[in-house]
Amino acid sequence: MTTTCTHLDQIHFVTPSSQGCEDCLRIGGRWVHLRMCLTCGHVGCCDSSEHKHATKHFHMTGHPLVQSIEPGEDWRWCYVDEVHVRG
């Protein structure tokens, strides 16, 4: 594990793919908090949610960075380096 993120070059200008967790919306699930992939804009639910769709998206795609899209939160997380990344 590093202390800094080595994937900042994979951040793209993206817009959220939906107003909620797109996978939960598809299956009728519920989410606790929302995370947006900074590579493609996929919106998934956090690991406190039953289905953990944001993390599943990372495992399926390899897209390393997510950002909280909760009101009042301004942080990013790198799954690969397991560090918070300054917004």
PDB file of N, CA and C in Angstrom:
ATOM      1  N   MET A   1       0.840  -1.184   0.000  1.00  0.00           N
ATOM      2  CA  MET A   1       0.000   0.000   0.000  1.00  0.00           C
ATOM      3  C   MET A   1       0.883   1.244   0.000  1.00  0.00           C
ATOM      4  N   THR A   2       0.514   2.234  -0.801  1.00  0.00           N
ATOM      5  CA  THR A   2       1.254   3.482  -0.835  1.00  0.00           C
ATOM      6  C   THR A   2       0.563   4.510   0.042  1.00  0.00           C
ATOM      7  N   THR A   3       1.216   5.648   0.241  1.00  0.00           N
ATOM      8  CA  THR A   3       0.598   6.723   1.014  1.00  0.00           C
ATOM      9  C   THR A   3       0.003   7.779   0.105  1.00  0.00           C
ATOM     10  N   THR A   4       0.222   7.645  -1.192  1.00  0.00           N
ATOM     11  CA  THR A   4      -0.357   8.565  -2.163  1.00  0.00           C
ATOM     12  C   THR A   4      -0.987   7.767  -3.301  1.00  0.00           C
ATOM     13  N   CYS A   5      -1.893   8.412  -3.984  1.00  0.00           N
ATOM     14  CA  CYS A   5      -2.550   7.764  -5.109  1.00  0.00           C
ATOM     15  C   CYS A   5      -1.681   7.896  -6.357  1.00  0.00           C
ATOM     16  N   THR A   6      -1.523   6.796  -7.062  1.00  0.00           N
ATOM     17  CA  THR A   6      -0.728   6.785  -8.283  1.00  0.00           C
ATOM     18  C   THR A   6      -1.608   6.707  -9.528  1.00  0.00           C
ATOM     19  N   HIS A   7      -2.909   7.016  -9.373  1.00  0.00           N
ATOM     20  CA  HIS A   7      -3.861   6.859 -10.477  1.00  0.00           C
ATOM     21  C   HIS A   7      -4.559   8.151 -10.868  1.00  0.00           C
ATOM     22  N   LEU A   8      -4.012   9.283 -10.464  1.00  0.00           N
ATOM     23  CA  LEU A   8      -4.664  10.564 -10.740  1.00  0.00           C
ATOM     24  C   LEU A   8      -4.837  10.820 -12.227  1.00  0.00           C
ATOM     25  N   ASP A   9      -4.012  10.190 -13.051  1.00  0.00           N
ATOM     26  CA  ASP A   9      -4.126  10.358 -14.504  1.00  0.00           C
ATOM     27  C   ASP A   9      -5.382   9.697 -15.070  1.00  0.00           C
ATOM     28  N   GLN A  10      -6.097   8.925 -14.247  1.00  0.00           N
ATOM     29  CA  GLN A  10      -7.313   8.260 -14.706  1.00  0.00           C
ATOM     30  C   GLN A  10      -8.586   9.032 -14.346  1.00  0.00           C
ATOM     31  N   ILE A  11      -8.413  10.227 -13.764  1.00  0.00           N
ATOM     32  CA  ILE A  11      -9.572  11.063 -13.466  1.00  0.00           C
ATOM     33  C   ILE A  11     -10.006  11.758 -14.753  1.00  0.00           C
ATOM     34  N   HIS A  12     -11.286  11.681 -15.044  1.00  0.00           N
ATOM     35  CA  HIS A  12     -11.866  12.308 -16.225  1.00  0.00           C
ATOM     36  C   HIS A  12     -12.972  13.259 -15.789  1.00  0.00           C
ATOM     37  N   PHE A  13     -13.299  14.211 -16.632  1.00  0.00           N
ATOM     38  CA  PHE A  13     -14.453  15.062 -16.377  1.00  0.00           C
ATOM     39  C   PHE A  13     -15.674  14.214 -16.682  1.00  0.00           C
ATOM     40  N   VAL A  14     -16.425  13.862 -15.638  1.00  0.00           N
ATOM     41  CA  VAL A  14     -17.586  12.987 -15.803  1.00  0.00           C
ATOM     42  C   VAL A  14     -18.804  13.612 -15.132  1.00  0.00           C
ATOM     43  N   THR A  15     -19.949  13.165 -15.552  1.00  0.00           N
ATOM     44  CA  THR A  15     -21.193  13.534 -14.882  1.00  0.00           C
ATOM     45  C   THR A  15     -21.802  12.261 -14.323  1.00  0.00           C
ATOM     46  N   PRO A  16     -22.552  12.363 -13.235  1.00  0.00           N
ATOM     47  CA  PRO A  16     -23.153  11.170 -12.648  1.00  0.00           C
ATOM     48  C   PRO A  16     -24.056  10.446 -13.646  1.00  0.00           C
ATOM     49  N   SER A  17     -23.968   9.134 -13.660  1.00  0.00           N
ATOM     50  CA  SER A  17     -24.758   8.320 -14.588  1.00  0.00           C
ATOM     51  C   SER A  17     -26.227   8.256 -14.198  1.00  0.00           C
ATOM     52  N   SER A  18     -26.541   8.585 -12.948  1.00  0.00           N
ATOM     53  CA  SER A  18     -27.927   8.571 -12.476  1.00  0.00           C
ATOM     54  C   SER A  18     -28.018   9.398 -11.196  1.00  0.00           C
ATOM     55  N   GLN A  19     -29.236   9.591 -10.710  1.00  0.00           N
ATOM     56  CA  GLN A  19     -29.436  10.360  -9.481  1.00  0.00           C
ATOM     57  C   GLN A  19     -29.397   9.470  -8.239  1.00  0.00           C
ATOM     58  N   GLY A  20     -29.223   8.197  -8.425  1.00  0.00           N
ATOM     59  CA  GLY A  20     -29.096   7.236  -7.337  1.00  0.00           C
ATOM     60  C   GLY A  20     -28.189   6.122  -7.798  1.00  0.00           C
ATOM     61  N   CYS A  21     -27.995   5.120  -6.965  1.00  0.00           N
ATOM     62  CA  CYS A  21     -27.184   3.972  -7.369  1.00  0.00           C
ATOM     63  C   CYS A  21     -27.867   3.306  -8.560  1.00  0.00           C
ATOM     64  N   GLU A  22     -27.203   3.340  -9.701  1.00  0.00           N
ATOM     65  CA  GLU A  22     -27.870   2.824 -10.901  1.00  0.00           C
ATOM     66  C   GLU A  22     -28.162   1.331 -10.811  1.00  0.00           C
ATOM     67  N   ASP A  23     -27.327   0.587 -10.105  1.00  0.00           N
ATOM     68  CA  ASP A  23     -27.561  -0.855  -9.975  1.00  0.00           C
ATOM     69  C   ASP A  23     -28.696  -1.140  -8.991  1.00  0.00           C
ATOM     70  N   CYS A  24     -28.764  -0.397  -7.886  1.00  0.00           N
ATOM     71  CA  CYS A  24     -29.879  -0.559  -6.940  1.00  0.00           C
ATOM     72  C   CYS A  24     -31.194  -0.156  -7.600  1.00  0.00           C
ATOM     73  N   LEU A  25     -31.168   0.902  -8.384  1.00  0.00           N
ATOM     74  CA  LEU A  25     -32.386   1.321  -9.081  1.00  0.00           C
ATOM     75  C   LEU A  25     -32.882   0.211 -10.012  1.00  0.00           C
ATOM     76  N   ARG A  26     -31.945  -0.485 -10.624  1.00  0.00           N
ATOM     77  CA  ARG A  26     -32.294  -1.558 -11.559  1.00  0.00           C
ATOM     78  C   ARG A  26     -32.920  -2.753 -10.849  1.00  0.00           C
ATOM     79  N   ILE A  27     -32.444  -3.066  -9.620  1.00  0.00           N
ATOM     80  CA  ILE A  27     -32.921  -4.266  -8.923  1.00  0.00           C
ATOM     81  C   ILE A  27     -33.906  -3.959  -7.793  1.00  0.00           C
ATOM     82  N   GLY A  28     -34.193  -2.684  -7.580  1.00  0.00           N
ATOM     83  CA  GLY A  28     -35.100  -2.320  -6.497  1.00  0.00           C
ATOM     84  C   GLY A  28     -34.427  -2.315  -5.134  1.00  0.00           C
ATOM     85  N   GLY A  29     -33.098  -2.141  -5.116  1.00  0.00           N
ATOM     86  CA  GLY A  29     -32.356  -2.112  -3.856  1.00  0.00           C
ATOM     87  C   GLY A  29     -32.334  -0.728  -3.231  1.00  0.00           C
ATOM     88  N   ARG A  30     -31.741  -0.658  -2.060  1.00  0.00           N
ATOM     89  CA  ARG A  30     -31.608   0.612  -1.336  1.00  0.00           C
ATOM     90  C   ARG A  30     -30.142   0.876  -1.066  1.00  0.00           C
ATOM     91  N   TRP A  31     -29.803   2.134  -0.955  1.00  0.00           N
ATOM     92  CA  TRP A  31     -28.419   2.503  -0.680  1.00  0.00           C
ATOM     93  C   TRP A  31     -28.357   3.405   0.536  1.00  0.00           C
ATOM     94  N   VAL A  32     -27.145   3.490   1.115  1.00  0.00           N
ATOM     95  CA  VAL A  32     -26.887   4.357   2.262  1.00  0.00           C
ATOM     96  C   VAL A  32     -26.263   5.657   1.770  1.00  0.00           C
ATOM     97  N   HIS A  33     -25.143   5.557   1.040  1.00  0.00           N
ATOM     98  CA  HIS A  33     -24.442   6.717   0.486  1.00  0.00           C
ATOM     99  C   HIS A  33     -24.050   6.415  -0.954  1.00  0.00           C
ATOM    100  N   LEU A  34     -23.812   7.462  -1.725  1.00  0.00           N
ATOM    101  CA  LEU A  34     -23.494   7.301  -3.142  1.00  0.00           C
ATOM    102  C   LEU A  34     -22.060   7.689  -3.446  1.00  0.00           C
ATOM    103  N   ARG A  35     -21.455   6.951  -4.362  1.00  0.00           N
ATOM    104  CA  ARG A  35     -20.088   7.196  -4.843  1.00  0.00           C
ATOM    105  C   ARG A  35     -20.126   7.238  -6.368  1.00  0.00           C
ATOM    106  N   MET A  36     -19.343   8.151  -6.944  1.00  0.00           N
ATOM    107  CA  MET A  36     -19.277   8.264  -8.401  1.00  0.00           C
ATOM    108  C   MET A  36     -17.879   7.894  -8.883  1.00  0.00           C
ATOM    109  N   CYS A  37     -17.819   7.031  -9.876  1.00  0.00           N
ATOM    110  CA  CYS A  37     -16.552   6.650 -10.500  1.00  0.00           C
ATOM    111  C   CYS A  37     -15.997   7.850 -11.249  1.00  0.00           C
ATOM    112  N   LEU A  38     -14.740   8.173 -10.997  1.00  0.00           N
ATOM    113  CA  LEU A  38     -14.123   9.322 -11.653  1.00  0.00           C
ATOM    114  C   LEU A  38     -13.539   8.989 -13.016  1.00  0.00           C
ATOM    115  N   THR A  39     -13.675   7.750 -13.453  1.00  0.00           N
ATOM    116  CA  THR A  39     -13.253   7.368 -14.794  1.00  0.00           C
ATOM    117  C   THR A  39     -14.417   7.414 -15.768  1.00  0.00           C
ATOM    118  N   CYS A  40     -15.603   6.928 -15.321  1.00  0.00           N
ATOM    119  CA  CYS A  40     -16.724   6.821 -16.258  1.00  0.00           C
ATOM    120  C   CYS A  40     -18.033   7.462 -15.785  1.00  0.00           C
ATOM    121  N   GLY A  41     -18.118   7.877 -14.512  1.00  0.00           N
ATOM    122  CA  GLY A  41     -19.335   8.504 -14.017  1.00  0.00           C
ATOM    123  C   GLY A  41     -20.352   7.556 -13.415  1.00  0.00           C
ATOM    124  N   HIS A  42     -20.066   6.256 -13.382  1.00  0.00           N
ATOM    125  CA  HIS A  42     -20.988   5.284 -12.780  1.00  0.00           C
ATOM    126  C   HIS A  42     -21.284   5.690 -11.336  1.00  0.00           C
ATOM    127  N   VAL A  43     -22.552   5.693 -10.967  1.00  0.00           N
ATOM    128  CA  VAL A  43     -22.951   5.974  -9.586  1.00  0.00           C
ATOM    129  C   VAL A  43     -23.308   4.653  -8.920  1.00  0.00           C
ATOM    130  N   GLY A  44     -22.617   4.369  -7.814  1.00  0.00           N
ATOM    131  CA  GLY A  44     -22.864   3.141  -7.073  1.00  0.00           C
ATOM    132  C   GLY A  44     -22.998   3.427  -5.594  1.00  0.00           C
ATOM    133  N   CYS A  45     -23.498   2.461  -4.872  1.00  0.00           N
ATOM    134  CA  CYS A  45     -23.688   2.617  -3.429  1.00  0.00           C
ATOM    135  C   CYS A  45     -22.405   2.229  -2.682  1.00  0.00           C
ATOM    136  N   CYS A  46     -22.270   2.793  -1.484  1.00  0.00           N
ATOM    137  CA  CYS A  46     -21.072   2.611  -0.662  1.00  0.00           C
ATOM    138  C   CYS A  46     -21.029   1.222  -0.021  1.00  0.00           C
ATOM    139  N   ASP A  47     -19.941   0.941   0.666  1.00  0.00           N
ATOM    140  CA  ASP A  47     -19.776  -0.353   1.315  1.00  0.00           C
ATOM    141  C   ASP A  47     -20.646  -0.529   2.554  1.00  0.00           C
ATOM    142  N   SER A  48     -21.268   0.546   3.037  1.00  0.00           N
ATOM    143  CA  SER A  48     -22.238   0.410   4.129  1.00  0.00           C
ATOM    144  C   SER A  48     -23.600  -0.040   3.600  1.00  0.00           C
ATOM    145  N   SER A  49     -23.768   0.004   2.299  1.00  0.00           N
ATOM    146  CA  SER A  49     -25.011  -0.437   1.662  1.00  0.00           C
ATOM    147  C   SER A  49     -24.953  -1.948   1.443  1.00  0.00           C
ATOM    148  N   GLU A  50     -26.115  -2.568   1.363  1.00  0.00           N
ATOM    149  CA  GLU A  50     -26.189  -4.020   1.251  1.00  0.00           C
ATOM    150  C   GLU A  50     -25.407  -4.574   0.056  1.00  0.00           C
ATOM    151  N   HIS A  51     -25.515  -3.916  -1.099  1.00  0.00           N
ATOM    152  CA  HIS A  51     -24.944  -4.488  -2.322  1.00  0.00           C
ATOM    153  C   HIS A  51     -23.556  -3.977  -2.692  1.00  0.00           C
ATOM    154  N   LYS A  52     -23.089  -2.894  -2.079  1.00  0.00           N
ATOM    155  CA  LYS A  52     -21.717  -2.393  -2.297  1.00  0.00           C
ATOM    156  C   LYS A  52     -21.390  -2.225  -3.787  1.00  0.00           C
ATOM    157  N   HIS A  53     -22.302  -1.599  -4.527  1.00  0.00           N
ATOM    158  CA  HIS A  53     -22.140  -1.512  -5.979  1.00  0.00           C
ATOM    159  C   HIS A  53     -20.945  -0.677  -6.437  1.00  0.00           C
ATOM    160  N   ALA A  54     -20.535   0.327  -5.676  1.00  0.00           N
ATOM    161  CA  ALA A  54     -19.366   1.115  -6.091  1.00  0.00           C
ATOM    162  C   ALA A  54     -18.117   0.235  -6.103  1.00  0.00           C
ATOM    163  N   THR A  55     -17.939  -0.556  -5.051  1.00  0.00           N
ATOM    164  CA  THR A  55     -16.786  -1.459  -4.990  1.00  0.00           C
ATOM    165  C   THR A  55     -16.891  -2.551  -6.045  1.00  0.00           C
ATOM    166  N   LYS A  56     -18.089  -3.071  -6.275  1.00  0.00           N
ATOM    167  CA  LYS A  56     -18.272  -4.080  -7.325  1.00  0.00           C
ATOM    168  C   LYS A  56     -17.911  -3.509  -8.697  1.00  0.00           C
ATOM    169  N   HIS A  57     -18.263  -2.232  -8.922  1.00  0.00           N
ATOM    170  CA  HIS A  57     -17.902  -1.577 -10.181  1.00  0.00           C
ATOM    171  C   HIS A  57     -16.381  -1.533 -10.334  1.00  0.00           C
ATOM    172  N   PHE A  58     -15.679  -1.194  -9.266  1.00  0.00           N
ATOM    173  CA  PHE A  58     -14.210  -1.193  -9.314  1.00  0.00           C
ATOM    174  C   PHE A  58     -13.679  -2.580  -9.674  1.00  0.00           C
ATOM    175  N   HIS A  59     -14.185  -3.624  -9.026  1.00  0.00           N
ATOM    176  CA  HIS A  59     -13.691  -4.981  -9.301  1.00  0.00           C
ATOM    177  C   HIS A  59     -14.005  -5.424 -10.733  1.00  0.00           C
ATOM    178  N   MET A  60     -15.126  -4.983 -11.271  1.00  0.00           N
ATOM    179  CA  MET A  60     -15.499  -5.361 -12.638  1.00  0.00           C
ATOM    180  C   MET A  60     -14.718  -4.578 -13.694  1.00  0.00           C
ATOM    181  N   THR A  61     -14.410  -3.315 -13.429  1.00  0.00           N
ATOM    182  CA  THR A  61     -13.828  -2.454 -14.457  1.00  0.00           C
ATOM    183  C   THR A  61     -12.359  -2.098 -14.229  1.00  0.00           C
ATOM    184  N   GLY A  62     -11.937  -2.135 -12.978  1.00  0.00           N
ATOM    185  CA  GLY A  62     -10.586  -1.683 -12.654  1.00  0.00           C
ATOM    186  C   GLY A  62     -10.476  -0.174 -12.519  1.00  0.00           C
ATOM    187  N   HIS A  63     -11.588   0.538 -12.614  1.00  0.00           N
ATOM    188  CA  HIS A  63     -11.567   1.993 -12.444  1.00  0.00           C
ATOM    189  C   HIS A  63     -11.248   2.294 -10.984  1.00  0.00           C
ATOM    190  N   PRO A  64     -10.113   2.934 -10.697  1.00  0.00           N
ATOM    191  CA  PRO A  64      -9.605   2.989  -9.327  1.00  0.00           C
ATOM    192  C   PRO A  64     -10.180   4.068  -8.409  1.00  0.00           C
ATOM    193  N   LEU A  65     -10.739   5.138  -8.947  1.00  0.00           N
ATOM    194  CA  LEU A  65     -11.098   6.287  -8.114  1.00  0.00           C
ATOM    195  C   LEU A  65     -12.592   6.560  -8.065  1.00  0.00           C
ATOM    196  N   VAL A  66     -13.084   6.824  -6.858  1.00  0.00           N
ATOM    197  CA  VAL A  66     -14.460   7.249  -6.670  1.00  0.00           C
ATOM    198  C   VAL A  66     -14.466   8.531  -5.850  1.00  0.00           C
ATOM    199  N   GLN A  67     -15.572   9.230  -5.976  1.00  0.00           N
ATOM    200  CA  GLN A  67     -15.776  10.455  -5.212  1.00  0.00           C
ATOM    201  C   GLN A  67     -17.141  10.359  -4.539  1.00  0.00           C
ATOM    202  N   SER A  68     -17.208  10.812  -3.300  1.00  0.00           N
ATOM    203  CA  SER A  68     -18.509  10.889  -2.646  1.00  0.00           C
ATOM    204  C   SER A  68     -19.337  11.933  -3.375  1.00  0.00           C
ATOM    205  N   ILE A  69     -20.606  11.623  -3.609  1.00  0.00           N
ATOM    206  CA  ILE A  69     -21.492  12.640  -4.175  1.00  0.00           C
ATOM    207  C   ILE A  69     -22.610  12.960  -3.187  1.00  0.00           C
ATOM    208  N   GLU A  70     -22.297  12.760  -1.916  1.00  0.00           N
ATOM    209  CA  GLU A  70     -23.217  13.144  -0.856  1.00  0.00           C
ATOM    210  C   GLU A  70     -23.109  14.650  -0.621  1.00  0.00           C
ATOM    211  N   PRO A  71     -24.228  15.327  -0.375  1.00  0.00           N
ATOM    212  CA  PRO A  71     -24.189  16.760  -0.095  1.00  0.00           C
ATOM    213  C   PRO A  71     -23.255  17.062   1.085  1.00  0.00           C
ATOM    214  N   GLY A  72     -22.395  18.059   0.900  1.00  0.00           N
ATOM    215  CA  GLY A  72     -21.481  18.481   1.958  1.00  0.00           C
ATOM    216  C   GLY A  72     -20.203  17.663   2.055  1.00  0.00           C
ATOM    217  N   GLU A  73     -20.058  16.610   1.266  1.00  0.00           N
ATOM    218  CA  GLU A  73     -18.833  15.810   1.307  1.00  0.00           C
ATOM    219  C   GLU A  73     -17.984  16.098   0.071  1.00  0.00           C
ATOM    220  N   ASP A  74     -16.685  16.208   0.287  1.00  0.00           N
ATOM    221  CA  ASP A  74     -15.759  16.516  -0.805  1.00  0.00           C
ATOM    222  C   ASP A  74     -14.503  15.669  -0.644  1.00  0.00           C
ATOM    223  N   TRP A  75     -14.628  14.366  -0.892  1.00  0.00           N
ATOM    224  CA  TRP A  75     -13.458  13.502  -0.791  1.00  0.00           C
ATOM    225  C   TRP A  75     -13.493  12.457  -1.901  1.00  0.00           C
ATOM    226  N   ARG A  76     -12.316  11.900  -2.134  1.00  0.00           N
ATOM    227  CA  ARG A  76     -12.140  10.859  -3.144  1.00  0.00           C
ATOM    228  C   ARG A  76     -11.392   9.700  -2.514  1.00  0.00           C
ATOM    229  N   TRP A  77     -11.580   8.514  -3.086  1.00  0.00           N
ATOM    230  CA  TRP A  77     -10.921   7.312  -2.579  1.00  0.00           C
ATOM    231  C   TRP A  77     -10.322   6.545  -3.737  1.00  0.00           C
ATOM    232  N   CYS A  78      -9.086   6.067  -3.555  1.00  0.00           N
ATOM    233  CA  CYS A  78      -8.444   5.200  -4.538  1.00  0.00           C
ATOM    234  C   CYS A  78      -8.488   3.775  -4.006  1.00  0.00           C
ATOM    235  N   TYR A  79      -9.220   2.905  -4.711  1.00  0.00           N
ATOM    236  CA  TYR A  79      -9.329   1.507  -4.296  1.00  0.00           C
ATOM    237  C   TYR A  79      -7.990   0.783  -4.382  1.00  0.00           C
ATOM    238  N   VAL A  80      -7.205   1.076  -5.391  1.00  0.00           N
ATOM    239  CA  VAL A  80      -5.953   0.360  -5.613  1.00  0.00           C
ATOM    240  C   VAL A  80      -4.931   0.705  -4.534  1.00  0.00           C
ATOM    241  N   ASP A  81      -4.732   2.002  -4.303  1.00  0.00           N
ATOM    242  CA  ASP A  81      -3.727   2.441  -3.332  1.00  0.00           C
ATOM    243  C   ASP A  81      -4.278   2.529  -1.910  1.00  0.00           C
ATOM    244  N   GLU A  82      -5.584   2.361  -1.764  1.00  0.00           N
ATOM    245  CA  GLU A  82      -6.269   2.403  -0.474  1.00  0.00           C
ATOM    246  C   GLU A  82      -5.953   3.671   0.308  1.00  0.00           C
ATOM    247  N   VAL A  83      -6.129   4.821  -0.364  1.00  0.00           N
ATOM    248  CA  VAL A  83      -5.886   6.118   0.269  1.00  0.00           C
ATOM    249  C   VAL A  83      -6.968   7.116  -0.140  1.00  0.00           C
ATOM    250  N   HIS A  84      -7.205   8.077   0.752  1.00  0.00           N
ATOM    251  CA  HIS A  84      -8.058   9.213   0.402  1.00  0.00           C
ATOM    252  C   HIS A  84      -7.241  10.148  -0.480  1.00  0.00           C
ATOM    253  N   VAL A  85      -7.902  10.723  -1.438  1.00  0.00           N
ATOM    254  CA  VAL A  85      -7.259  11.620  -2.395  1.00  0.00           C
ATOM    255  C   VAL A  85      -7.899  12.993  -2.237  1.00  0.00           C
ATOM    256  N   ARG A  86      -7.101  14.009  -2.153  1.00  0.00           N
ATOM    257  CA  ARG A  86      -7.623  15.366  -2.005  1.00  0.00           C
ATOM    258  C   ARG A  86      -8.439  15.736  -3.230  1.00  0.00           C
ATOM    259  N   GLY A  87      -9.610  16.351  -2.965  1.00  0.00           N
ATOM    260  CA  GLY A  87     -10.510  16.802  -4.038  1.00  0.00           C
ATOM    261  C   GLY A  87     -10.040  18.029  -4.628  1.00  0.00           C
TER     262      GLY A  87
END
